[in-house]
Structures are given as structure tokens and as C-alpha cells.
Coordinates of N, CA, C and O in Angstrom, one line a residue:
M1 N 16.7 25.3 -5.3 CA 15.7 24.4 -5.6 C 14.5 25.3 -5.8 O 14.3 25.9 -4.7
A2 N 13.6 25.2 -7.0 CA 12.7 25.9 -6.6 C 11.7 25.4 -5.8 O 11.3 24.2 -5.8
H3 N 10.5 26.3 -5.4 CA 9.3 25.8 -4.4 C 8.1 25.3 -5.2 O 7.6 26.4 -5.8
C4 N 7.4 24.2 -5.0 CA 6.6 24.1 -5.7 C 4.9 24.3 -4.9 O 5.1 24.0 -3.7
R5 N 4.0 25.1 -5.5 CA 3.1 25.1 -4.6 C 1.7 24.0 -4.8 O 0.7 24.0 -4.1
H6 N 1.9 23.1 -5.6 CA 1.4 21.9 -5.5 C -0.3 22.1 -6.1 O -1.1 21.6 -5.4
K7 N 0.3 22.8 -7.2 CA -1.3 23.1 -7.7 C -2.2 22.1 -8.8 O -3.1 22.2 -8.8
E8 N -1.5 21.4 -9.2 CA -2.1 20.1 -10.1 C -1.7 18.9 -9.5 O -0.5 18.1 -9.3
L9 N -2.8 18.7 -8.5 CA -2.9 17.4 -7.7 C -3.4 16.3 -8.3 O -4.8 16.6 -8.7
V10 N -3.0 15.0 -8.1 CA -4.2 13.7 -8.5 C -4.1 12.9 -7.5 O -3.2 12.7 -7.0
M11 N -5.4 12.4 -7.5 CA -5.6 11.6 -6.9 C -5.2 9.8 -6.9 O -5.4 9.6 -8.1
I12 N -4.6 9.6 -6.1 CA -4.0 8.0 -6.3 C -5.4 7.0 -5.7 O -5.7 7.2 -4.4
A13 N -5.9 6.3 -6.6 CA -7.0 5.6 -5.9 C -6.1 4.2 -5.2 O -5.3 3.9 -5.6
P14 N -6.9 4.0 -4.2 CA -6.5 2.9 -3.1 C -6.7 1.5 -3.9 O -7.9 1.4 -4.5
I15 N -6.0 0.7 -3.4 CA -6.1 -0.3 -3.8 C -6.8 -1.6 -3.1 O -7.5 -0.9 -2.0
K16 N -7.4 -2.2 -3.8 CA -8.6 -3.2 -3.5 C -7.5 -3.9 -2.0 O -6.7 -3.7 -1.7
D17 N -8.6 -4.4 -1.3 CA -7.9 -5.1 -0.1 C -6.8 -5.8 0.1 O -6.7 -6.4 -1.2
R18 N -5.7 -5.7 0.7 CA -4.4 -6.3 0.4 C -4.5 -7.1 2.0 O -4.8 -7.0 2.7
L19 N -3.1 -7.6 1.7 CA -2.5 -8.4 2.7 C -1.5 -8.4 3.4 O -0.3 -8.0 2.3
R20 N -1.3 -8.3 4.5 CA 0.1 -8.0 5.0 C 0.7 -9.2 5.8 O 0.2 -9.8 6.9
C21 N 2.0 -9.6 5.6 CA 2.7 -10.6 6.5 C 3.0 -10.4 7.5 O 3.4 -9.2 7.7
L22 N 2.5 -11.2 8.7 CA 3.1 -11.1 10.1 C 4.4 -11.0 10.5 O 4.5 -10.6 11.3
H23 N 5.2 -11.8 9.5 CA 6.4 -11.9 9.6 C 7.5 -10.8 9.3 O 8.3 -10.1 10.0
C24 N 7.2 -10.3 8.0 CA 8.1 -9.4 7.4 C 7.4 -8.1 6.9 O 8.0 -7.0 6.7
H25 N 6.0 -8.1 7.3 CA 5.4 -7.0 6.9 C 5.2 -6.6 5.5 O 4.7 -5.3 5.4
L26 N 5.4 -7.0 4.8 CA 5.7 -7.3 3.3 C 3.7 -7.0 2.9 O 3.0 -7.6 3.2
V27 N 3.5 -5.7 1.9 CA 2.3 -5.7 2.1 C 1.6 -6.3 0.4 O 2.4 -5.6 -0.4
L28 N 0.9 -7.1 0.1 CA 0.7 -7.4 -1.3 C -0.9 -7.9 -1.8 O -1.5 -7.9 -0.4
T29 N -1.3 -8.3 -2.8 CA -2.9 -8.5 -2.9 C -2.9 -9.6 -3.0 O -1.6 -10.1 -3.0
N30 N -3.8 -10.6 -2.9 CA -4.1 -11.8 -2.9 C -3.4 -12.5 -4.2 O -2.9 -13.8 -4.2
D31 N -3.5 -11.9 -5.5 CA -3.2 -12.3 -6.5 C -1.3 -12.4 -6.7 O -0.7 -13.2 -7.7
E32 N -0.8 -11.6 -5.9 CA 0.5 -11.7 -5.7 C 1.2 -12.8 -4.9 O 2.5 -13.0 -5.2
L33 N 0.2 -13.4 -4.2 CA 0.6 -14.6 -3.3 C 1.5 -16.0 -4.4 O 0.9 -15.9 -5.2
Q34 N 2.7 -16.4 -3.9 CA 2.9 -17.4 -4.6 C 2.6 -18.8 -3.9 O 3.6 -19.1 -2.8
N35 N 1.8 -19.5 -4.2 CA 1.0 -20.9 -3.9 C 0.4 -20.7 -2.4 O 1.0 -21.2 -1.5
G36 N 0.3 -19.3 -2.0 CA 0.0 -18.9 -0.7 C 0.8 -18.7 0.5 O 0.6 -18.1 1.3
F37 N 2.1 -18.5 -0.1 CA 3.2 -18.2 0.7 C 3.9 -16.6 0.5 O 3.4 -16.3 -0.8
C38 N 4.1 -16.1 1.7 CA 4.8 -14.6 1.4 C 6.0 -14.5 0.7 O 6.9 -15.7 0.9
P39 N 6.3 -14.2 -0.6 CA 7.3 -14.1 -1.8 C 8.7 -13.7 -0.9 O 9.7 -14.4 -1.1
E40 N 8.2 -13.0 -0.1 CA 9.8 -12.2 0.7 C 10.4 -12.7 1.7 O 11.5 -13.2 1.6
C41 N 9.4 -13.7 2.4 CA 10.1 -14.7 3.7 C 10.6 -15.9 2.7 O 11.4 -16.1 3.2
L42 N 9.8 -16.2 1.6 CA 10.6 -17.3 1.2 C 11.9 -17.2 0.4 O 12.7 -17.9 0.5
E43 N 12.1 -15.9 -0.4 CA 13.3 -15.6 -1.0 C 14.0 -15.3 -0.2 O 15.2 -15.5 -0.3
E44 N 14.1 -14.4 0.9 CA 15.4 -13.8 1.8 C 15.1 -15.0 2.9 O 16.7 -15.0 3.4
K45 N 14.6 -15.6 3.7 CA 14.8 -16.8 4.9 C 14.3 -18.0 4.4 O 14.9 -18.9 5.1
G46 N 13.7 -18.1 3.3 CA 13.8 -19.8 3.0 C 12.1 -20.6 3.5 O 12.2 -21.2 3.6
K47 N 11.5 -19.5 4.1 CA 10.8 -19.8 5.4 C 9.5 -19.9 4.4 O 9.0 -19.0 3.4
R48 N 8.4 -20.6 4.6 CA 7.0 -20.4 3.8 C 5.9 -20.0 4.7 O 5.0 -20.9 5.2
N49 N 5.9 -19.1 4.7 CA 5.0 -18.2 5.9 C 3.6 -18.2 5.0 O 3.5 -17.3 4.2
K50 N 2.3 -18.5 6.1 CA 1.3 -18.2 5.6 C 0.5 -17.3 6.2 O -0.7 -17.2 6.3
D51 N 1.1 -16.7 7.0 CA 0.3 -15.7 8.4 C 0.4 -14.3 7.9 O 1.2 -13.7 7.7
F52 N -1.1 -13.9 7.7 CA -1.5 -12.6 6.9 C -2.2 -12.1 7.7 O -3.3 -12.8 8.0
E53 N -2.7 -10.6 7.8 CA -3.7 -10.1 8.2 C -4.2 -9.2 7.3 O -3.4 -8.5 6.0
T54 N -5.3 -8.9 6.6 CA -6.0 -8.0 6.0 C -6.1 -6.6 6.0 O -6.4 -6.2 7.3
V55 N -5.6 -5.8 5.4 CA -5.6 -4.3 5.5 C -6.6 -3.6 4.3 O -6.4 -4.2 3.0
S56 N -7.6 -3.5 4.8 CA -8.9 -2.8 4.1 C -8.5 -1.4 3.5 O -7.9 -0.9 4.1
V57 N -9.7 -1.3 2.4 CA -9.6 0.3 1.8 C -9.9 1.3 3.6 O -8.9 2.5 2.9
E58 N -10.7 0.7 4.2 CA -11.2 1.8 5.0 C -9.9 2.1 5.8 O -9.9 3.4 6.7
N59 N -8.9 1.7 6.1 CA -7.7 1.6 7.0 C -6.6 2.5 6.0 O -5.5 3.0 6.9
Q60 N -6.9 2.5 4.9 CA -5.8 3.3 3.8 C -6.3 4.8 3.9 O -7.3 5.3 4.3
K61 N -5.1 5.5 3.9 CA -5.4 7.3 3.5 C -5.4 7.2 2.2 O -4.4 6.7 1.6
V62 N -5.7 8.8 2.1 CA -6.1 9.4 0.6 C -4.7 9.7 0.5 O -4.0 10.2 1.1
Q63 N -4.3 9.4 -1.1 CA -2.8 10.0 -1.3 C -3.2 10.9 -2.3 O -4.3 10.2 -3.2
Y64 N -2.5 11.7 -2.9 CA -2.2 12.7 -3.8 C -1.3 12.8 -4.4 O 0.1 12.9 -3.4
R65 N -0.8 12.9 -5.4 CA 0.8 13.2 -6.1 C 0.5 14.4 -7.0 O -0.5 14.8 -7.7
C66 N 1.6 15.4 -6.6 CA 1.8 16.4 -7.5 C 2.1 16.5 -8.8 O 3.5 15.9 -9.1
E67 N 1.6 16.6 -9.6 CA 2.1 16.5 -11.2 C 3.3 17.3 -11.8 O 4.1 16.9 -12.4
Q68 N 3.5 18.3 -10.9 CA 4.8 19.3 -11.0 C 5.9 18.8 -10.8 O 7.3 18.5 -11.1
C69 N 6.0 18.2 -9.3 CA 7.2 17.7 -8.6 C 7.4 16.5 -8.2 O 8.3 15.8 -8.0
G70 N 6.0 15.7 -8.2 CA 6.0 14.3 -7.7 C 5.8 14.1 -6.5 O 5.8 12.8 -6.1
I71 N 6.1 15.0 -5.5 CA 5.6 14.3 -4.2 C 4.3 13.8 -4.0 O 3.5 14.4 -4.5
L72 N 4.5 13.0 -2.9 CA 3.1 12.3 -2.1 C 2.8 13.1 -0.8 O 3.5 13.2 0.0
I73 N 1.3 13.0 -1.5 CA 0.8 14.0 -0.4 C -0.3 12.7 0.4 O -1.2 12.3 -0.1
K74 N -0.1 12.5 1.7 CA -1.0 12.1 2.2 C -1.8 12.5 3.4 O -1.7 13.6 4.0
T75 N -3.2 12.1 3.3 CA -4.3 12.9 4.0 C -5.1 11.9 5.2 O -4.8 10.7 5.0
G76 N -6.3 11.9 5.7 CA -6.8 10.9 6.4 C -7.2 10.1 6.1 O -7.6 9.8 4.8
K77 N -8.0 8.9 6.8 CA -8.7 7.9 6.4 C -10.0 8.1 5.5 O -10.5 9.1 5.1
I78 N -9.6 7.0 4.3 CA -10.9 7.1 3.8 C -12.2 6.8 4.3 O -12.2 5.9 5.3
E79 N -12.9 7.7 4.0 CA -14.6 7.2 4.7 C -15.3 6.6 3.6 O -15.6 7.2 2.6
N80 N -16.3 6.0 4.2 CA -17.4 5.4 3.4 C -18.6 6.6 2.9 O -18.8 7.4 3.9
I81 N -18.2 6.9 1.5 CA -19.4 8.2 1.4 C -20.7 7.6 0.4 O -20.7 6.5 -0.5
A82 N -21.6 7.8 1.2 CA -23.0 7.0 0.7 C -24.1 7.7 0.5 O -24.0 8.9 0.8

């Protein structure tokens, strides 16, 4: 396998604030909730869990994808740029 030097990087934009289920740890947007319940817990365990924590953009890491080999590269936290 040839070695890639990752010269063609594309920044993957962070998603808006998301929710993480406190039971199964699924991360999803508010639009993906099914009637306010975690879809993973409902499908896998039949439980209607509504316990979520907010995962803000500030806690996300910047990600880049190499256009040549497809690898994801994560860097430090996103900082407010003003």
C-alpha cells in the first residue's frame, strides 16, 4: 500500500449543537429525535429514554478528511474566533 502525504485536506464543518443519550451514548440532532425519545434505546431495548446532555460545537474537535486516501484527521478543540 502506498503512503499518502495528505496534501489535499478538506475541513469537515462541525455540526450544530447535538444531544447525547445518557443511556446508550448515541449522539444526534434535535431533529432526529422520535417524539423526544432516543431512537436507539427505543429500538434496541424498547425503552423510551428522554435523558440527554447537550454536546456543543465548542467541545467538538476540528476534523479534516484527506481527499486522496479518505483518512480522518482530528485536531484540538474549536475555539471562538472573533
